[in-house]
């Protein structure tokens, strides 16, 4: 990609042992990379070792690195697991650990859970609005019952490919438009 290409972060929204978000994120990235319309990268919140908001000195290296990474991106695809009808605590903490770095950017959501992660995605949409992130309409939902073998090995149905590409179309369009505001 050229240096002026949009940079889209695929945010892994779970930190739990045995999580499946890396499998889902890699799948989205493989689809995205075939498009050649932006630079896509996986951003794993685990790697930043973020302290809980309000704990620590606020000077932890992970916080600075997290804010720098989020600030360097033009848009996002959130890989969202549904835990107890909402997003994970680690994703909420990661969202709260940056503020202005999120502003005036676009995001898509790929969710998974027993109901396709739909309830978590709806909670996430409210948070994204507060952070001035424009979330796109197309929302691929993955079922733990039909898209995962033994709830742990990701085996997506072919039908999801259309929704992922439609979501990425919207993320690219909105990310490009919102870049003019920054």
PDB file of C-alpha atoms in Angstrom:
ATOM      1  CA  UNK A   1       0.000   0.000   0.000  1.00  0.00           C
ATOM      2  CA  UNK A   2       1.073   3.551  -0.597  1.00  0.00           C
ATOM      3  CA  UNK A   3       2.098   5.711   2.346  1.00  0.00           C
ATOM      4  CA  UNK A   4      -1.147   7.699   2.103  1.00  0.00           C
ATOM      5  CA  UNK A   5      -3.333   4.598   2.388  1.00  0.00           C
ATOM      6  CA  UNK A   6      -5.849   4.498   5.198  1.00  0.00           C
ATOM      7  CA  UNK A   7      -4.671   2.579   8.269  1.00  0.00           C
ATOM      8  CA  UNK A   8      -7.319   0.336   9.786  1.00  0.00           C
ATOM      9  CA  UNK A   9      -6.757  -1.411  13.122  1.00  0.00           C
ATOM     10  CA  UNK A  10      -8.480  -4.708  13.793  1.00  0.00           C
ATOM     11  CA  UNK A  11      -8.921  -4.472  17.567  1.00  0.00           C
ATOM     12  CA  UNK A  12      -9.022  -7.793  19.430  1.00  0.00           C
ATOM     13  CA  UNK A  13     -11.536  -7.076  22.193  1.00  0.00           C
ATOM     14  CA  UNK A  14     -10.919  -9.982  24.553  1.00  0.00           C
ATOM     15  CA  UNK A  15      -8.081 -10.827  26.913  1.00  0.00           C
ATOM     16  CA  UNK A  16      -9.459 -13.979  28.516  1.00  0.00           C
ATOM     17  CA  UNK A  17      -7.451 -17.230  28.485  1.00  0.00           C
ATOM     18  CA  UNK A  18      -8.684 -19.422  25.650  1.00  0.00           C
ATOM     19  CA  UNK A  19     -10.180 -16.462  23.802  1.00  0.00           C
ATOM     20  CA  UNK A  20     -11.140 -16.900  20.170  1.00  0.00           C
ATOM     21  CA  UNK A  21     -10.818 -13.254  19.133  1.00  0.00           C
ATOM     22  CA  UNK A  22      -7.356 -13.880  17.569  1.00  0.00           C
ATOM     23  CA  UNK A  23      -8.893 -16.463  15.224  1.00  0.00           C
ATOM     24  CA  UNK A  24     -11.712 -14.121  14.234  1.00  0.00           C
ATOM     25  CA  UNK A  25      -9.320 -11.182  13.854  1.00  0.00           C
ATOM     26  CA  UNK A  26      -6.977 -13.158  11.578  1.00  0.00           C
ATOM     27  CA  UNK A  27      -9.940 -14.213   9.442  1.00  0.00           C
ATOM     28  CA  UNK A  28     -11.098 -10.591   9.067  1.00  0.00           C
ATOM     29  CA  UNK A  29      -7.538  -9.509   8.248  1.00  0.00           C
ATOM     30  CA  UNK A  30      -7.178 -12.179   5.552  1.00  0.00           C
ATOM     31  CA  UNK A  31     -10.384 -10.960   3.930  1.00  0.00           C
ATOM     32  CA  UNK A  32      -9.341  -7.316   4.282  1.00  0.00           C
ATOM     33  CA  UNK A  33      -5.841  -7.843   2.878  1.00  0.00           C
ATOM     34  CA  UNK A  34      -7.301  -9.322  -0.306  1.00  0.00           C
ATOM     35  CA  UNK A  35      -9.082  -6.032  -0.937  1.00  0.00           C
ATOM     36  CA  UNK A  36      -5.872  -3.941  -1.122  1.00  0.00           C
ATOM     37  CA  UNK A  37      -7.787  -0.758  -0.285  1.00  0.00           C
ATOM     38  CA  UNK A  38      -6.063   0.075   3.033  1.00  0.00           C
ATOM     39  CA  UNK A  39      -3.330  -1.052   5.379  1.00  0.00           C
ATOM     40  CA  UNK A  40      -4.902  -3.421   7.892  1.00  0.00           C
ATOM     41  CA  UNK A  41      -3.255  -4.534  11.122  1.00  0.00           C
ATOM     42  CA  UNK A  42      -4.272  -6.521  14.143  1.00  0.00           C
ATOM     43  CA  UNK A  43      -4.092  -4.594  17.410  1.00  0.00           C
ATOM     44  CA  UNK A  44      -4.235  -6.856  20.456  1.00  0.00           C
ATOM     45  CA  UNK A  45      -5.126  -5.033  23.669  1.00  0.00           C
ATOM     46  CA  UNK A  46      -3.321  -7.749  25.644  1.00  0.00           C
ATOM     47  CA  UNK A  47       0.050  -6.640  24.273  1.00  0.00           C
ATOM     48  CA  UNK A  48      -0.289  -3.182  25.836  1.00  0.00           C
ATOM     49  CA  UNK A  49      -0.723  -4.376  29.442  1.00  0.00           C
ATOM     50  CA  UNK A  50      -3.052  -1.496  30.212  1.00  0.00           C
ATOM     51  CA  UNK A  51      -3.694  -0.731  33.876  1.00  0.00           C
ATOM     52  CA  UNK A  52      -7.299  -0.360  34.936  1.00  0.00           C
ATOM     53  CA  UNK A  53      -8.440   3.195  34.400  1.00  0.00           C
ATOM     54  CA  UNK A  54      -7.712   5.232  37.531  1.00  0.00           C
ATOM     55  CA  UNK A  55      -5.112   2.801  38.842  1.00  0.00           C
ATOM     56  CA  UNK A  56      -1.400   3.326  38.536  1.00  0.00           C
ATOM     57  CA  UNK A  57       0.398   6.561  37.846  1.00  0.00           C
ATOM     58  CA  UNK A  58      -0.998   7.185  34.383  1.00  0.00           C
ATOM     59  CA  UNK A  59       2.576   7.111  33.121  1.00  0.00           C
ATOM     60  CA  UNK A  60       2.754   3.378  32.384  1.00  0.00           C
ATOM     61  CA  UNK A  61       4.504   2.644  29.054  1.00  0.00           C
ATOM     62  CA  UNK A  62       1.527   0.657  27.813  1.00  0.00           C
ATOM     63  CA  UNK A  63      -0.767   3.689  28.098  1.00  0.00           C
ATOM     64  CA  UNK A  64       1.497   5.870  25.976  1.00  0.00           C
ATOM     65  CA  UNK A  65       1.983   3.094  23.424  1.00  0.00           C
ATOM     66  CA  UNK A  66      -1.779   2.438  23.312  1.00  0.00           C
ATOM     67  CA  UNK A  67      -2.624   6.099  22.731  1.00  0.00           C
ATOM     68  CA  UNK A  68       0.088   6.356  20.067  1.00  0.00           C
ATOM     69  CA  UNK A  69      -1.194   3.258  18.271  1.00  0.00           C
ATOM     70  CA  UNK A  70      -4.831   4.389  18.341  1.00  0.00           C
ATOM     71  CA  UNK A  71      -3.798   7.870  17.231  1.00  0.00           C
ATOM     72  CA  UNK A  72      -1.916   6.442  14.230  1.00  0.00           C
ATOM     73  CA  UNK A  73      -4.990   4.663  12.855  1.00  0.00           C
ATOM     74  CA  UNK A  74      -7.728   6.078  10.620  1.00  0.00           C
ATOM     75  CA  UNK A  75     -10.410   3.537  11.458  1.00  0.00           C
ATOM     76  CA  UNK A  76     -11.153   0.323  13.288  1.00  0.00           C
ATOM     77  CA  UNK A  77     -12.814  -3.050  13.132  1.00  0.00           C
ATOM     78  CA  UNK A  78     -13.676  -4.229  16.626  1.00  0.00           C
ATOM     79  CA  UNK A  79     -13.710  -7.979  17.207  1.00  0.00           C
ATOM     80  CA  UNK A  80     -16.216  -8.165  20.038  1.00  0.00           C
ATOM     81  CA  UNK A  81     -17.023 -11.081  22.309  1.00  0.00           C
ATOM     82  CA  UNK A  82     -20.258 -10.960  24.264  1.00  0.00           C
ATOM     83  CA  UNK A  83     -19.748 -11.594  27.979  1.00  0.00           C
ATOM     84  CA  UNK A  84     -22.788 -11.241  30.240  1.00  0.00           C
ATOM     85  CA  UNK A  85     -24.783  -9.336  27.588  1.00  0.00           C
ATOM     86  CA  UNK A  86     -22.046  -6.723  27.060  1.00  0.00           C
ATOM     87  CA  UNK A  87     -18.485  -6.122  25.920  1.00  0.00           C
ATOM     88  CA  UNK A  88     -15.520  -7.401  27.880  1.00  0.00           C
ATOM     89  CA  UNK A  89     -14.109  -5.411  30.772  1.00  0.00           C
ATOM     90  CA  UNK A  90     -10.734  -5.343  29.030  1.00  0.00           C
ATOM     91  CA  UNK A  91     -12.210  -3.739  25.917  1.00  0.00           C
ATOM     92  CA  UNK A  92     -14.082  -1.139  27.975  1.00  0.00           C
ATOM     93  CA  UNK A  93     -10.863  -0.351  29.827  1.00  0.00           C
ATOM     94  CA  UNK A  94      -8.934  -0.063  26.544  1.00  0.00           C
ATOM     95  CA  UNK A  95     -11.565   2.275  25.105  1.00  0.00           C
ATOM     96  CA  UNK A  96     -11.467   4.433  28.240  1.00  0.00           C
ATOM     97  CA  UNK A  97      -7.653   4.471  28.287  1.00  0.00           C
ATOM     98  CA  UNK A  98      -7.539   6.671  25.206  1.00  0.00           C
ATOM     99  CA  UNK A  99      -9.762   9.645  24.526  1.00  0.00           C
ATOM    100  CA  UNK A 100      -8.907  12.102  21.776  1.00  0.00           C
ATOM    101  CA  UNK A 101      -7.002   9.414  19.862  1.00  0.00           C
ATOM    102  CA  UNK A 102     -10.366   7.834  18.963  1.00  0.00           C
ATOM    103  CA  UNK A 103     -12.074  11.032  17.809  1.00  0.00           C
ATOM    104  CA  UNK A 104     -13.366  11.525  14.260  1.00  0.00           C
ATOM    105  CA  UNK A 105     -12.687   8.005  13.070  1.00  0.00           C
ATOM    106  CA  UNK A 106     -14.938   5.197  11.820  1.00  0.00           C
ATOM    107  CA  UNK A 107     -15.450   1.671  13.063  1.00  0.00           C
ATOM    108  CA  UNK A 108     -17.053  -1.579  12.102  1.00  0.00           C
ATOM    109  CA  UNK A 109     -18.005  -4.324  14.516  1.00  0.00           C
ATOM    110  CA  UNK A 110     -17.657  -8.085  14.104  1.00  0.00           C
ATOM    111  CA  UNK A 111     -19.229  -9.769  17.108  1.00  0.00           C
ATOM    112  CA  UNK A 112     -19.623 -13.287  18.369  1.00  0.00           C
ATOM    113  CA  UNK A 113     -21.473 -15.066  21.134  1.00  0.00           C
ATOM    114  CA  UNK A 114     -24.541 -17.163  21.803  1.00  0.00           C
ATOM    115  CA  UNK A 115     -26.712 -14.544  20.102  1.00  0.00           C
ATOM    116  CA  UNK A 116     -24.012 -13.515  17.658  1.00  0.00           C
ATOM    117  CA  UNK A 117     -22.720 -10.943  20.119  1.00  0.00           C
ATOM    118  CA  UNK A 118     -25.550  -8.589  19.168  1.00  0.00           C
ATOM    119  CA  UNK A 119     -26.093  -7.267  22.718  1.00  0.00           C
ATOM    120  CA  UNK A 120     -22.378  -6.520  23.146  1.00  0.00           C
ATOM    121  CA  UNK A 121     -22.327  -4.710  19.815  1.00  0.00           C
ATOM    122  CA  UNK A 122     -25.250  -2.543  20.877  1.00  0.00           C
ATOM    123  CA  UNK A 123     -23.456  -1.577  24.087  1.00  0.00           C
ATOM    124  CA  UNK A 124     -20.298  -0.850  22.128  1.00  0.00           C
ATOM    125  CA  UNK A 125     -22.166   1.465  19.754  1.00  0.00           C
ATOM    126  CA  UNK A 126     -23.133   3.760  22.643  1.00  0.00           C
ATOM    127  CA  UNK A 127     -19.544   3.917  23.861  1.00  0.00           C
ATOM    128  CA  UNK A 128     -18.233   4.604  20.358  1.00  0.00           C
ATOM    129  CA  UNK A 129     -20.626   7.530  19.977  1.00  0.00           C
ATOM    130  CA  UNK A 130     -19.275   9.099  23.154  1.00  0.00           C
ATOM    131  CA  UNK A 131     -15.731   8.751  21.786  1.00  0.00           C
ATOM    132  CA  UNK A 132     -16.744  10.452  18.504  1.00  0.00           C
ATOM    133  CA  UNK A 133     -16.311   7.243  16.520  1.00  0.00           C
ATOM    134  CA  UNK A 134     -18.812   6.773  13.703  1.00  0.00           C
ATOM    135  CA  UNK A 135     -19.881   3.133  13.669  1.00  0.00           C
ATOM    136  CA  UNK A 136     -21.074   1.688  10.394  1.00  0.00           C
ATOM    137  CA  UNK A 137     -24.365  -0.107   9.857  1.00  0.00           C
ATOM    138  CA  UNK A 138     -23.272  -3.488   8.459  1.00  0.00           C
ATOM    139  CA  UNK A 139     -22.459  -5.758  11.373  1.00  0.00           C
ATOM    140  CA  UNK A 140     -21.329  -9.362  10.852  1.00  0.00           C
ATOM    141  CA  UNK A 141     -22.508 -11.562  13.730  1.00  0.00           C
ATOM    142  CA  UNK A 142     -20.978 -14.963  14.454  1.00  0.00           C
ATOM    143  CA  UNK A 143     -22.698 -17.674  16.438  1.00  0.00           C
ATOM    144  CA  UNK A 144     -20.844 -19.801  18.957  1.00  0.00           C
ATOM    145  CA  UNK A 145     -23.190 -22.616  17.938  1.00  0.00           C
ATOM    146  CA  UNK A 146     -22.724 -22.586  14.165  1.00  0.00           C
ATOM    147  CA  UNK A 147     -19.456 -20.743  13.456  1.00  0.00           C
ATOM    148  CA  UNK A 148     -17.265 -22.412  16.083  1.00  0.00           C
ATOM    149  CA  UNK A 149     -16.477 -26.085  16.522  1.00  0.00           C
ATOM    150  CA  UNK A 150     -16.716 -27.040  20.212  1.00  0.00           C
ATOM    151  CA  UNK A 151     -17.133 -23.294  20.938  1.00  0.00           C
ATOM    152  CA  UNK A 152     -13.383 -22.839  20.455  1.00  0.00           C
ATOM    153  CA  UNK A 153     -12.265 -23.480  16.869  1.00  0.00           C
ATOM    154  CA  UNK A 154     -13.453 -20.829  14.446  1.00  0.00           C
ATOM    155  CA  UNK A 155     -15.051 -22.256  11.305  1.00  0.00           C
ATOM    156  CA  UNK A 156     -17.121 -19.428   9.825  1.00  0.00           C
ATOM    157  CA  UNK A 157     -19.970 -20.056   7.440  1.00  0.00           C
ATOM    158  CA  UNK A 158     -19.253 -18.839   3.916  1.00  0.00           C
ATOM    159  CA  UNK A 159     -22.221 -16.447   4.061  1.00  0.00           C
ATOM    160  CA  UNK A 160     -20.306 -14.115   6.395  1.00  0.00           C
ATOM    161  CA  UNK A 161     -17.858 -13.126   3.653  1.00  0.00           C
ATOM    162  CA  UNK A 162     -20.420 -10.831   2.012  1.00  0.00           C
ATOM    163  CA  UNK A 163     -21.161  -9.019   5.291  1.00  0.00           C
ATOM    164  CA  UNK A 164     -17.492  -8.583   6.193  1.00  0.00           C
ATOM    165  CA  UNK A 165     -16.755  -7.037   2.799  1.00  0.00           C
ATOM    166  CA  UNK A 166     -19.816  -4.772   3.003  1.00  0.00           C
ATOM    167  CA  UNK A 167     -18.758  -3.651   6.486  1.00  0.00           C
ATOM    168  CA  UNK A 168     -15.210  -2.959   5.254  1.00  0.00           C
ATOM    169  CA  UNK A 169     -16.625  -0.929   2.335  1.00  0.00           C
ATOM    170  CA  UNK A 170     -18.416   1.278   4.850  1.00  0.00           C
ATOM    171  CA  UNK A 171     -15.428   1.527   7.219  1.00  0.00           C
ATOM    172  CA  UNK A 172     -13.174   2.628   4.341  1.00  0.00           C
ATOM    173  CA  UNK A 173     -15.684   5.180   3.038  1.00  0.00           C
ATOM    174  CA  UNK A 174     -16.300   6.718   6.472  1.00  0.00           C
ATOM    175  CA  UNK A 175     -12.637   6.577   7.542  1.00  0.00           C
ATOM    176  CA  UNK A 176     -11.649   8.478   4.410  1.00  0.00           C
ATOM    177  CA  UNK A 177     -14.358  11.067   4.914  1.00  0.00           C
ATOM    178  CA  UNK A 178     -13.569  11.581   8.600  1.00  0.00           C
ATOM    179  CA  UNK A 179      -9.837  11.893   7.945  1.00  0.00           C
ATOM    180  CA  UNK A 180     -10.609  15.313   6.499  1.00  0.00           C
ATOM    181  CA  UNK A 181     -11.747  16.447   9.973  1.00  0.00           C
ATOM    182  CA  UNK A 182      -8.480  15.575  11.689  1.00  0.00           C
TER     183      UNK A 182
END
